[in-house]
Short mmCIF file of N, CA, C and O and ligand atoms in Angstrom, two decimals:
data_model
loop_
_atom_site.label_atom_id
_atom_site.label_comp_id
_atom_site.label_asym_id
_atom_site.label_seq_id
_atom_site.Cartn_x
_atom_site.Cartn_y
_atom_site.Cartn_z
N UNK A 1 106.13 113.56 150.79
CA UNK A 1 106.71 112.51 151.65
C UNK A 1 105.67 111.42 151.98
O UNK A 1 106.01 110.25 152.06
N UNK A 2 104.41 111.83 152.11
CA UNK A 2 103.39 110.83 152.47
C UNK A 2 103.22 109.78 151.37
O UNK A 2 102.99 108.61 151.66
N UNK A 3 103.39 110.21 150.10
CA UNK A 3 103.32 109.24 149.00
C UNK A 3 104.43 108.20 149.16
O UNK A 3 104.22 106.98 149.05
N UNK A 4 105.62 108.70 149.48
CA UNK A 4 106.78 107.81 149.65
C UNK A 4 106.55 106.84 150.81
O UNK A 4 106.82 105.65 150.72
N UNK A 5 106.01 107.38 151.91
CA UNK A 5 105.78 106.53 153.08
C UNK A 5 104.72 105.47 152.77
O UNK A 5 104.87 104.30 153.15
N UNK A 6 103.68 105.88 152.03
CA UNK A 6 102.63 104.91 151.67
C UNK A 6 103.22 103.81 150.78
O UNK A 6 102.97 102.61 151.00
N UNK A 7 104.05 104.19 149.79
CA UNK A 7 104.67 103.21 148.90
C UNK A 7 105.65 102.33 149.68
O UNK A 7 105.77 101.12 149.42
N UNK A 8 106.31 102.91 150.68
CA UNK A 8 107.23 102.17 151.54
C UNK A 8 106.48 101.08 152.30
O UNK A 8 106.91 99.92 152.35
N UNK A 9 105.34 101.43 152.87
CA UNK A 9 104.56 100.47 153.66
C UNK A 9 103.96 99.37 152.75
O UNK A 9 104.00 98.19 153.08
N UNK A 10 103.44 99.75 151.58
CA UNK A 10 102.88 98.75 150.64
C UNK A 10 103.98 97.77 150.20
O UNK A 10 103.77 96.55 150.18
N UNK A 11 105.17 98.31 149.90
CA UNK A 11 106.28 97.43 149.49
C UNK A 11 106.68 96.50 150.63
O UNK A 11 106.97 95.32 150.40
N UNK A 12 106.69 97.04 151.85
CA UNK A 12 107.06 96.24 153.02
C UNK A 12 106.08 95.08 153.21
O UNK A 12 106.48 93.95 153.48
N UNK A 13 104.78 95.33 153.04
CA UNK A 13 103.78 94.27 153.16
C UNK A 13 104.00 93.20 152.09
O UNK A 13 103.91 91.99 152.36
N UNK A 14 104.34 93.63 150.86
CA UNK A 14 104.61 92.69 149.77
C UNK A 14 105.82 91.81 150.11
O UNK A 14 105.79 90.59 149.93
N UNK A 15 106.87 92.47 150.63
CA UNK A 15 108.07 91.72 151.01
C UNK A 15 107.74 90.67 152.07
O UNK A 15 108.12 89.51 151.96
N UNK A 16 106.98 91.09 153.09
CA UNK A 16 106.66 90.16 154.17
C UNK A 16 105.72 89.04 153.74
O UNK A 16 105.75 87.95 154.30
N UNK A 17 104.91 89.29 152.71
CA UNK A 17 104.07 88.19 152.19
C UNK A 17 104.97 87.04 151.75
O UNK A 17 104.73 85.87 152.06
N UNK A 18 106.08 87.40 151.07
CA UNK A 18 107.03 86.37 150.63
C UNK A 18 107.83 85.79 151.79
O UNK A 18 108.03 84.58 151.87
N UNK A 19 108.25 86.66 152.73
CA UNK A 19 109.07 86.20 153.85
C UNK A 19 108.30 85.23 154.75
O UNK A 19 108.89 84.34 155.36
N UNK A 20 106.99 85.40 154.84
CA UNK A 20 106.17 84.50 155.66
C UNK A 20 105.82 83.21 154.91
O UNK A 20 105.78 82.13 155.48
N UNK A 21 105.60 83.31 153.57
CA UNK A 21 105.06 82.15 152.83
C UNK A 21 106.16 81.25 152.26
O UNK A 21 106.02 80.01 152.26
N UNK A 22 107.29 81.84 151.80
CA UNK A 22 108.30 81.01 151.16
C UNK A 22 108.87 79.93 152.10
O UNK A 22 108.91 78.74 151.72
N UNK A 23 109.28 80.29 153.32
CA UNK A 23 109.78 79.22 154.22
C UNK A 23 108.72 78.16 154.54
O UNK A 23 109.05 77.00 154.77
N UNK A 24 107.44 78.57 154.51
CA UNK A 24 106.37 77.59 154.74
C UNK A 24 106.32 76.60 153.59
O UNK A 24 106.14 75.40 153.78
N UNK A 25 106.54 77.11 152.35
CA UNK A 25 106.61 76.21 151.18
C UNK A 25 107.80 75.26 151.34
O UNK A 25 107.71 74.07 150.99
N UNK A 26 108.92 75.76 151.90
CA UNK A 26 110.09 74.91 152.13
C UNK A 26 109.73 73.74 153.07
O UNK A 26 110.18 72.60 152.87
N UNK A 27 108.92 74.02 154.09
CA UNK A 27 108.53 72.97 155.05
C UNK A 27 107.80 71.85 154.30
O UNK A 27 108.15 70.67 154.42
N UNK A 28 106.80 72.22 153.48
CA UNK A 28 106.01 71.22 152.76
C UNK A 28 106.85 70.53 151.68
O UNK A 28 106.71 69.33 151.43
N UNK A 29 107.77 71.31 151.06
CA UNK A 29 108.65 70.74 150.04
C UNK A 29 109.55 69.68 150.67
O UNK A 29 109.74 68.59 150.12
N UNK A 30 110.08 69.98 151.86
CA UNK A 30 110.98 69.03 152.54
C UNK A 30 110.22 67.76 152.95
O UNK A 30 110.81 66.68 153.03
N UNK A 31 108.91 67.88 153.16
CA UNK A 31 108.09 66.73 153.56
C UNK A 31 107.61 65.93 152.35
O UNK A 31 107.28 64.75 152.48
N UNK A 32 107.57 66.55 151.16
CA UNK A 32 106.99 65.92 149.98
C UNK A 32 107.82 64.71 149.53
O UNK A 32 109.04 64.78 149.48
N UNK A 33 107.15 63.59 149.24
CA UNK A 33 107.81 62.35 148.82
C UNK A 33 107.73 62.16 147.31
O UNK A 33 108.62 61.63 146.68
N UNK A 34 106.61 62.64 146.71
CA UNK A 34 106.39 62.34 145.29
C UNK A 34 106.96 63.42 144.37
O UNK A 34 106.99 64.60 144.73
N UNK A 35 107.39 62.99 143.19
CA UNK A 35 108.06 63.88 142.21
C UNK A 35 107.16 65.04 141.80
O UNK A 35 107.61 66.19 141.71
N UNK A 36 105.87 64.74 141.58
CA UNK A 36 104.92 65.76 141.09
C UNK A 36 104.83 66.93 142.09
O UNK A 36 104.93 68.10 141.71
N UNK A 37 104.71 66.60 143.37
CA UNK A 37 104.62 67.67 144.40
C UNK A 37 105.91 68.47 144.45
O UNK A 37 105.88 69.70 144.52
N UNK A 38 107.03 67.77 144.39
CA UNK A 38 108.32 68.48 144.47
C UNK A 38 108.48 69.44 143.29
O UNK A 38 108.91 70.59 143.48
N UNK A 39 108.07 69.03 142.10
CA UNK A 39 108.17 69.92 140.93
C UNK A 39 107.25 71.12 141.09
O UNK A 39 107.60 72.25 140.76
N UNK A 40 106.06 70.87 141.67
CA UNK A 40 105.09 71.98 141.87
C UNK A 40 105.66 73.00 142.86
O UNK A 40 105.60 74.21 142.63
N UNK A 41 106.29 72.50 143.96
CA UNK A 41 106.85 73.43 144.95
C UNK A 41 108.00 74.25 144.34
O UNK A 41 108.16 75.43 144.64
N UNK A 42 108.79 73.61 143.45
CA UNK A 42 109.91 74.34 142.82
C UNK A 42 109.38 75.55 142.03
O UNK A 42 109.92 76.65 142.11
N UNK A 43 108.29 75.33 141.30
CA UNK A 43 107.71 76.42 140.49
C UNK A 43 107.14 77.52 141.40
O UNK A 43 107.40 78.70 141.20
N UNK A 44 106.40 77.10 142.45
CA UNK A 44 105.80 78.08 143.37
C UNK A 44 106.88 78.91 144.06
O UNK A 44 106.78 80.14 144.16
N UNK A 45 107.93 78.25 144.53
CA UNK A 45 109.02 78.94 145.24
C UNK A 45 109.72 79.95 144.31
O UNK A 45 109.97 81.09 144.71
N UNK A 46 110.00 79.52 143.08
CA UNK A 46 110.71 80.42 142.14
C UNK A 46 109.88 81.66 141.84
O UNK A 46 110.39 82.78 141.89
N UNK A 47 108.57 81.46 141.57
CA UNK A 47 107.71 82.60 141.22
C UNK A 47 107.55 83.55 142.42
O UNK A 47 107.55 84.77 142.26
N UNK A 48 107.41 82.97 143.63
CA UNK A 48 107.24 83.80 144.82
C UNK A 48 108.52 84.60 145.12
O UNK A 48 108.46 85.80 145.38
N UNK A 49 109.68 83.90 145.00
CA UNK A 49 110.95 84.57 145.35
C UNK A 49 111.29 85.68 144.38
O UNK A 49 111.65 86.79 144.79
N UNK A 50 111.16 85.41 143.03
CA UNK A 50 111.60 86.40 142.04
C UNK A 50 110.48 87.37 141.66
O UNK A 50 110.74 88.50 141.26
N UNK A 51 109.19 86.90 141.79
CA UNK A 51 108.08 87.73 141.32
C UNK A 51 107.46 88.64 142.36
O UNK A 51 106.88 89.68 142.03
N UNK A 52 107.60 88.27 143.65
CA UNK A 52 106.94 89.05 144.72
C UNK A 52 107.95 89.47 145.80
O UNK A 52 108.10 90.65 146.10
N UNK A 53 108.66 88.51 146.38
CA UNK A 53 109.51 88.77 147.55
C UNK A 53 110.67 89.71 147.24
O UNK A 53 110.89 90.68 147.97
N UNK A 54 111.41 89.41 146.16
CA UNK A 54 112.58 90.24 145.85
C UNK A 54 112.20 91.65 145.37
O UNK A 54 112.77 92.63 145.85
N UNK A 55 111.19 91.81 144.48
CA UNK A 55 110.76 93.18 144.14
C UNK A 55 110.29 93.94 145.39
O UNK A 55 110.57 95.12 145.55
N UNK A 56 109.58 93.24 146.31
CA UNK A 56 109.14 93.89 147.55
C UNK A 56 110.32 94.38 148.38
O UNK A 56 110.30 95.49 148.92
N UNK A 57 111.36 93.54 148.46
CA UNK A 57 112.55 93.93 149.23
C UNK A 57 113.23 95.14 148.62
O UNK A 57 113.59 96.09 149.33
N UNK A 58 113.38 95.12 147.29
CA UNK A 58 114.07 96.23 146.60
C UNK A 58 113.29 97.53 146.77
O UNK A 58 113.85 98.57 147.14
N UNK A 59 111.97 97.49 146.56
CA UNK A 59 111.17 98.72 146.65
C UNK A 59 111.07 99.24 148.09
O UNK A 59 111.13 100.45 148.31
N UNK A 60 110.97 98.33 149.09
CA UNK A 60 110.97 98.76 150.49
C UNK A 60 112.24 99.52 150.82
O UNK A 60 112.21 100.58 151.45
N UNK A 61 113.35 98.98 150.32
CA UNK A 61 114.65 99.61 150.59
C UNK A 61 114.80 100.93 149.85
O UNK A 61 115.24 101.92 150.43
N UNK A 62 114.40 100.97 148.57
CA UNK A 62 114.51 102.22 147.79
C UNK A 62 113.67 103.33 148.43
O UNK A 62 114.16 104.43 148.69
N UNK A 63 112.41 103.04 148.76
CA UNK A 63 111.55 104.07 149.36
C UNK A 63 112.00 104.42 150.78
O UNK A 63 111.93 105.57 151.21
N UNK A 64 112.51 103.41 151.52
CA UNK A 64 113.01 103.67 152.87
C UNK A 64 114.23 104.57 152.85
O UNK A 64 114.32 105.55 153.61
N UNK A 65 115.17 104.26 151.95
CA UNK A 65 116.39 105.10 151.84
C UNK A 65 116.02 106.51 151.37
O UNK A 65 116.61 107.49 151.82
N UNK A 66 115.07 106.59 150.46
CA UNK A 66 114.61 107.89 149.95
C UNK A 66 114.02 108.71 151.10
O UNK A 66 114.34 109.88 151.27
N UNK A 67 113.20 108.06 151.95
CA UNK A 67 112.62 108.75 153.12
C UNK A 67 113.74 109.22 154.06
O UNK A 67 113.78 110.38 154.49
N UNK A 68 114.67 108.29 154.33
CA UNK A 68 115.75 108.57 155.30
C UNK A 68 116.64 109.69 154.80
O UNK A 68 116.83 110.71 155.48
N UNK A 69 117.18 109.55 153.57
CA UNK A 69 118.17 110.51 153.07
C UNK A 69 117.53 111.76 152.49
O UNK A 69 118.15 112.83 152.45
N UNK A 70 116.26 111.64 152.05
CA UNK A 70 115.59 112.79 151.41
C UNK A 70 114.91 113.71 152.40
O UNK A 70 114.69 114.89 152.10
N UNK A 71 114.63 113.22 153.60
CA UNK A 71 113.86 114.04 154.55
C UNK A 71 114.54 114.14 155.91
O UNK A 71 113.91 114.53 156.90
N UNK A 72 115.83 113.73 155.95
CA UNK A 72 116.64 114.03 157.13
C UNK A 72 116.24 113.32 158.40
O UNK A 72 116.46 113.82 159.51
N UNK A 73 115.63 112.12 158.27
CA UNK A 73 115.32 111.37 159.47
C UNK A 73 116.61 110.91 160.14
O UNK A 73 117.60 110.62 159.47
N UNK A 74 116.63 110.84 161.48
CA UNK A 74 117.81 110.36 162.20
C UNK A 74 117.36 109.88 163.58
O UNK A 74 116.19 110.03 163.95
N UNK A 75 118.28 109.30 164.31
CA UNK A 75 117.95 108.85 165.66
C UNK A 75 118.31 107.40 165.87
O UNK A 75 118.50 106.64 164.91
N UNK A 76 118.44 107.04 167.17
CA UNK A 76 118.81 105.67 167.51
C UNK A 76 117.81 104.66 166.95
O UNK A 76 118.17 103.55 166.55
N UNK A 77 116.53 105.05 166.90
CA UNK A 77 115.48 104.14 166.39
C UNK A 77 115.79 103.71 164.97
O UNK A 77 115.59 102.54 164.60
N UNK A 78 116.29 104.69 164.16
CA UNK A 78 116.56 104.38 162.75
C UNK A 78 117.77 103.44 162.64
O UNK A 78 117.76 102.49 161.86
N UNK A 79 118.80 103.65 163.46
CA UNK A 79 119.97 102.77 163.44
C UNK A 79 119.58 101.35 163.86
O UNK A 79 119.97 100.36 163.21
N UNK A 80 118.76 101.26 164.91
CA UNK A 80 118.31 99.94 165.37
C UNK A 80 117.46 99.27 164.28
O UNK A 80 117.59 98.07 164.00
N UNK A 81 116.61 100.08 163.64
CA UNK A 81 115.75 99.55 162.58
C UNK A 81 116.59 99.06 161.40
O UNK A 81 116.34 98.00 160.83
N UNK A 82 117.61 99.84 161.03
CA UNK A 82 118.48 99.45 159.91
C UNK A 82 119.25 98.17 160.22
O UNK A 82 119.50 97.35 159.34
N UNK A 83 119.60 97.97 161.51
CA UNK A 83 120.27 96.72 161.90
C UNK A 83 119.31 95.54 161.69
O UNK A 83 119.70 94.49 161.16
N UNK A 84 118.04 95.74 162.04
CA UNK A 84 117.04 94.68 161.81
C UNK A 84 116.84 94.43 160.32
O UNK A 84 116.72 93.29 159.87
N UNK A 85 116.83 95.53 159.55
CA UNK A 85 116.65 95.38 158.09
C UNK A 85 117.84 94.62 157.49
O UNK A 85 117.66 93.76 156.62
N UNK A 86 119.05 94.89 158.00
CA UNK A 86 120.24 94.17 157.50
C UNK A 86 120.09 92.67 157.78
O UNK A 86 120.38 91.83 156.91
N UNK A 87 119.58 92.33 158.98
CA UNK A 87 119.36 90.92 159.31
C UNK A 87 118.30 90.31 158.38
O UNK A 87 118.41 89.16 157.95
N UNK A 88 117.29 91.12 158.03
CA UNK A 88 116.21 90.65 157.16
C UNK A 88 116.72 90.40 155.74
O UNK A 88 116.33 89.43 155.09
N UNK A 89 117.61 91.25 155.28
CA UNK A 89 118.20 91.06 153.95
C UNK A 89 119.04 89.78 153.93
O UNK A 89 118.98 88.98 152.99
N UNK A 90 119.80 89.52 155.02
CA UNK A 90 120.59 88.29 155.12
C UNK A 90 119.67 87.07 155.11
O UNK A 90 119.94 86.06 154.44
N UNK A 91 118.54 87.18 155.82
CA UNK A 91 117.54 86.09 155.85
C UNK A 91 116.99 85.85 154.45
O UNK A 91 116.82 84.71 154.00
N UNK A 92 116.72 86.93 153.72
CA UNK A 92 116.19 86.86 152.35
C UNK A 92 117.16 86.08 151.45
O UNK A 92 116.78 85.19 150.70
N UNK A 93 118.45 86.43 151.55
CA UNK A 93 119.48 85.76 150.75
C UNK A 93 119.58 84.28 151.14
O UNK A 93 119.70 83.40 150.29
N UNK A 94 119.46 83.99 152.46
CA UNK A 94 119.51 82.60 152.94
C UNK A 94 118.34 81.81 152.36
O UNK A 94 118.48 80.65 151.97
N UNK A 95 117.16 82.46 152.26
CA UNK A 95 116.00 81.82 151.63
C UNK A 95 116.32 81.45 150.19
O UNK A 95 115.95 80.37 149.72
N UNK A 96 117.03 82.34 149.49
CA UNK A 96 117.42 82.07 148.10
C UNK A 96 118.30 80.82 148.03
O UNK A 96 118.09 79.94 147.18
N UNK A 97 119.24 80.72 148.98
CA UNK A 97 120.14 79.55 148.98
C UNK A 97 119.36 78.27 149.27
O UNK A 97 119.55 77.25 148.60
N UNK A 98 118.44 78.33 150.24
CA UNK A 98 117.63 77.14 150.56
C UNK A 98 116.78 76.73 149.36
O UNK A 98 116.60 75.54 149.07
N UNK A 99 116.28 77.73 148.61
CA UNK A 99 115.46 77.44 147.42
C UNK A 99 116.29 76.69 146.38
O UNK A 99 115.85 75.67 145.83
N UNK A 100 117.54 77.15 146.16
CA UNK A 100 118.41 76.48 145.20
C UNK A 100 118.80 75.08 145.70
O UNK A 100 118.84 74.12 144.92
N UNK A 101 119.02 74.94 147.00
CA UNK A 101 119.37 73.62 147.55
C UNK A 101 118.22 72.64 147.37
O UNK A 101 118.42 71.49 146.97
N UNK A 102 116.98 73.10 147.66
CA UNK A 102 115.82 72.21 147.50
C UNK A 102 115.64 71.83 146.04
O UNK A 102 115.35 70.68 145.71
N UNK A 103 115.83 72.80 145.15
CA UNK A 103 115.67 72.53 143.72
C UNK A 103 116.70 71.51 143.24
O UNK A 103 116.40 70.64 142.43
N UNK A 104 117.91 71.57 143.78
CA UNK A 104 118.99 70.67 143.32
C UNK A 104 119.00 69.36 144.11
O UNK A 104 119.88 68.52 143.90
N UNK A 105 118.05 69.22 145.06
CA UNK A 105 117.96 67.97 145.82
C UNK A 105 119.09 67.81 146.83
O UNK A 105 119.40 66.69 147.25
N UNK A 106 119.67 68.93 147.25
CA UNK A 106 120.77 68.81 148.22
C UNK A 106 120.42 69.48 149.55
O UNK A 106 121.30 69.86 150.32
N UNK A 107 119.09 69.63 149.80
CA UNK A 107 118.69 70.24 151.08
C UNK A 107 118.98 69.30 152.24
O UNK A 107 118.69 68.11 152.18
N UNK A 108 119.57 69.82 153.32
CA UNK A 108 119.88 69.00 154.51
C UNK A 108 119.04 69.41 155.71
O UNK A 108 119.16 68.83 156.78
N UNK A 109 118.18 70.45 155.54
CA UNK A 109 117.40 70.96 156.65
C UNK A 109 116.10 70.17 156.82
O UNK A 109 115.38 69.96 155.87
N UNK A 110 115.79 69.79 158.09
CA UNK A 110 114.55 69.05 158.35
C UNK A 110 113.36 70.00 158.34
O UNK A 110 113.52 71.22 158.48
N UNK A 111 112.13 69.41 158.23
CA UNK A 111 110.94 70.28 158.23
C UNK A 111 110.78 70.96 159.58
O UNK A 111 110.26 72.08 159.66
N UNK A 112 111.27 70.35 160.66
CA UNK A 112 111.19 70.98 161.98
C UNK A 112 112.10 72.22 162.02
O UNK A 112 111.70 73.29 162.47
N UNK A 113 113.33 72.06 161.51
CA UNK A 113 114.26 73.20 161.47
C UNK A 113 113.67 74.33 160.64
O UNK A 113 113.70 75.50 161.03
N UNK A 114 113.04 73.98 159.51
CA UNK A 114 112.47 75.00 158.62
C UNK A 114 111.28 75.70 159.27
O UNK A 114 111.05 76.89 159.03
N UNK A 115 110.53 74.98 160.12
CA UNK A 115 109.41 75.63 160.83
C UNK A 115 109.93 76.72 161.78
O UNK A 115 109.36 77.80 161.87
N UNK A 116 111.04 76.43 162.49
CA UNK A 116 111.61 77.44 163.39
C UNK A 116 112.20 78.59 162.57
O UNK A 116 112.03 79.77 162.91
N UNK A 117 112.85 78.28 161.47
CA UNK A 117 113.43 79.28 160.56
C UNK A 117 112.34 80.24 160.08
O UNK A 117 112.56 81.44 159.92
N UNK A 118 111.12 79.67 159.89
CA UNK A 118 109.99 80.44 159.37
C UNK A 118 109.55 81.55 160.34
O UNK A 118 108.90 82.52 159.95
N UNK A 119 109.90 81.44 161.63
CA UNK A 119 109.41 82.39 162.63
C UNK A 119 110.20 83.70 162.67
O UNK A 119 109.72 84.71 163.17
N UNK A 120 111.44 83.70 162.15
CA UNK A 120 112.32 84.86 162.32
C UNK A 120 111.73 86.18 161.78
O UNK A 120 111.81 87.22 162.46
N UNK A 121 111.11 86.20 160.57
CA UNK A 121 110.60 87.48 160.06
C UNK A 121 109.58 88.15 160.99
O UNK A 121 109.51 89.38 161.05
N UNK A 122 108.82 87.33 161.73
CA UNK A 122 107.82 87.90 162.64
C UNK A 122 108.49 88.74 163.73
O UNK A 122 108.02 89.82 164.09
N UNK A 123 109.62 88.24 164.21
CA UNK A 123 110.37 88.97 165.25
C UNK A 123 110.84 90.31 164.70
O UNK A 123 110.71 91.36 165.35
N UNK A 124 111.35 90.30 163.45
CA UNK A 124 111.84 91.54 162.83
C UNK A 124 110.68 92.51 162.57
O UNK A 124 110.80 93.72 162.80
N UNK A 125 109.55 91.99 162.14
CA UNK A 125 108.39 92.84 161.86
C UNK A 125 107.96 93.60 163.12
O UNK A 125 107.79 94.82 163.10
N UNK A 126 107.83 92.86 164.22
CA UNK A 126 107.47 93.51 165.49
C UNK A 126 108.50 94.58 165.85
O UNK A 126 108.15 95.72 166.16
N UNK A 127 109.78 94.20 165.79
CA UNK A 127 110.84 95.12 166.18
C UNK A 127 110.84 96.38 165.34
O UNK A 127 110.83 97.51 165.85
N UNK A 128 110.82 96.22 164.00
CA UNK A 128 110.94 97.37 163.09
C UNK A 128 109.72 98.29 163.19
O UNK A 128 109.86 99.52 163.24
N UNK A 129 108.52 97.72 163.26
CA UNK A 129 107.32 98.55 163.32
C UNK A 129 107.23 99.31 164.64
O UNK A 129 106.95 100.51 164.68
N UNK A 130 107.55 98.64 165.77
CA UNK A 130 107.51 99.34 167.06
C UNK A 130 108.59 100.43 167.13
O UNK A 130 108.35 101.51 167.66
N UNK A 131 109.75 100.16 166.55
CA UNK A 131 110.82 101.18 166.55
C UNK A 131 110.39 102.41 165.76
O UNK A 131 110.56 103.54 166.22
N UNK A 132 109.81 102.20 164.54
CA UNK A 132 109.50 103.36 163.70
C UNK A 132 108.26 104.10 164.19
O UNK A 132 108.15 105.33 164.00
N UNK A 133 107.34 103.43 164.86
CA UNK A 133 106.13 104.11 165.37
C UNK A 133 106.42 104.83 166.69
O UNK A 133 106.03 105.98 166.88
N UNK A 134 107.14 104.19 167.62
CA UNK A 134 107.39 104.80 168.93
C UNK A 134 108.67 105.62 168.98
O UNK A 134 108.83 106.49 169.84
N UNK A 135 109.65 105.31 168.06
CA UNK A 135 110.93 106.05 168.03
C UNK A 135 111.47 106.24 169.46
O UNK A 135 111.64 107.39 169.92
N UNK A 136 111.79 105.18 170.17
CA UNK A 136 112.17 105.26 171.59
C UNK A 136 113.46 106.04 171.84
O UNK A 136 113.68 106.52 172.94
N UNK A 137 114.35 106.17 170.81
CA UNK A 137 115.60 106.91 171.10
C UNK A 137 116.06 107.65 169.83
O UNK A 137 115.63 107.27 168.73
C1 HEM B 201 116.50 100.05 154.20
C2 HEM B 201 115.38 99.83 154.76
C3 HEM B 201 114.50 100.88 155.43
C4 HEM B 201 114.71 102.23 155.66
C5 HEM B 201 115.93 103.06 155.30
C6 HEM B 201 113.50 102.74 156.31
C7 HEM B 201 113.33 104.08 156.68
C8 HEM B 201 112.10 104.61 157.07
C9 HEM B 201 111.85 106.01 157.34
C10 HEM B 201 112.89 107.12 157.29
C11 HEM B 201 110.52 106.15 157.64
C12 HEM B 201 109.73 107.45 157.98
C13 HEM B 201 109.55 107.50 159.48
C14 HEM B 201 108.48 108.52 159.85
O1 HEM B 201 107.82 109.08 158.99
O2 HEM B 201 108.30 108.73 161.05
C15 HEM B 201 109.95 104.82 157.58
C16 HEM B 201 108.62 104.56 157.83
C17 HEM B 201 108.17 103.29 158.04
N1 HEM B 201 108.88 102.12 157.90
FE1 HEM B 201 110.73 101.91 157.14
N2 HEM B 201 112.61 101.72 156.48
C18 HEM B 201 113.19 100.56 155.97
C19 HEM B 201 112.66 99.30 155.98
C20 HEM B 201 111.48 99.01 156.64
C21 HEM B 201 111.03 97.67 156.96
C22 HEM B 201 111.77 96.38 156.61
C23 HEM B 201 109.86 97.80 157.63
C24 HEM B 201 108.97 96.74 158.22
C25 HEM B 201 109.35 95.75 158.91
C26 HEM B 201 109.54 99.21 157.72
C27 HEM B 201 108.40 99.74 158.29
C28 HEM B 201 108.07 101.08 158.28
C29 HEM B 201 106.76 101.62 158.68
C30 HEM B 201 105.56 100.81 159.18
C31 HEM B 201 106.82 103.02 158.52
C32 HEM B 201 105.70 104.07 158.77
C33 HEM B 201 105.87 104.63 160.18
C34 HEM B 201 104.95 105.79 160.47
O3 HEM B 201 104.23 106.25 159.59
O4 HEM B 201 104.96 106.25 161.62
N3 HEM B 201 110.56 99.92 157.11
N4 HEM B 201 110.93 103.90 157.24
#
């Protein structure tokens, strides 16, 4: 089980690397005026989303479900954590939509809105880690 938990945590860190950096790229992309910068951001966003963030999300979920269903974990903490994870998956998908909108030149979100959007994963990280470490219920 410890191998699974270690792989779960490594995958989670990989996922969060993308969740923290991709929306930041969106902020700079939304501010960029010149074609060269916009093309560069499109490449960076695509590689980060498909090469790091999405594999991290899939592996975090696979190892997490394996831990949960394979070792009989239960409790209110896990239900609360899964609710946060569901919100994080929705956020991940929303990032995908924003990436496609920016690539197609149809983004309507300002850089200020994107900066606030960028803060959400931090809230989930605090919530999920404190729930799984302290298991309050
Ligand atoms: C479908 C998604 C997930 C499931 C089913 C899941 C389930 C689990 C389970 C059953 C454990 C073992 C708990 C223990 O050994 O006490 C665990 C550990 C852990 N999970 Fe998740 N998890 C998921 C996603 C996440 C996410 C998104 C994060 C981070 C935000 C996260 C952070 C952690 C951490 C830090 C541990 C180690 C806790 C410890 O060693 O005390 N997990 N997870």
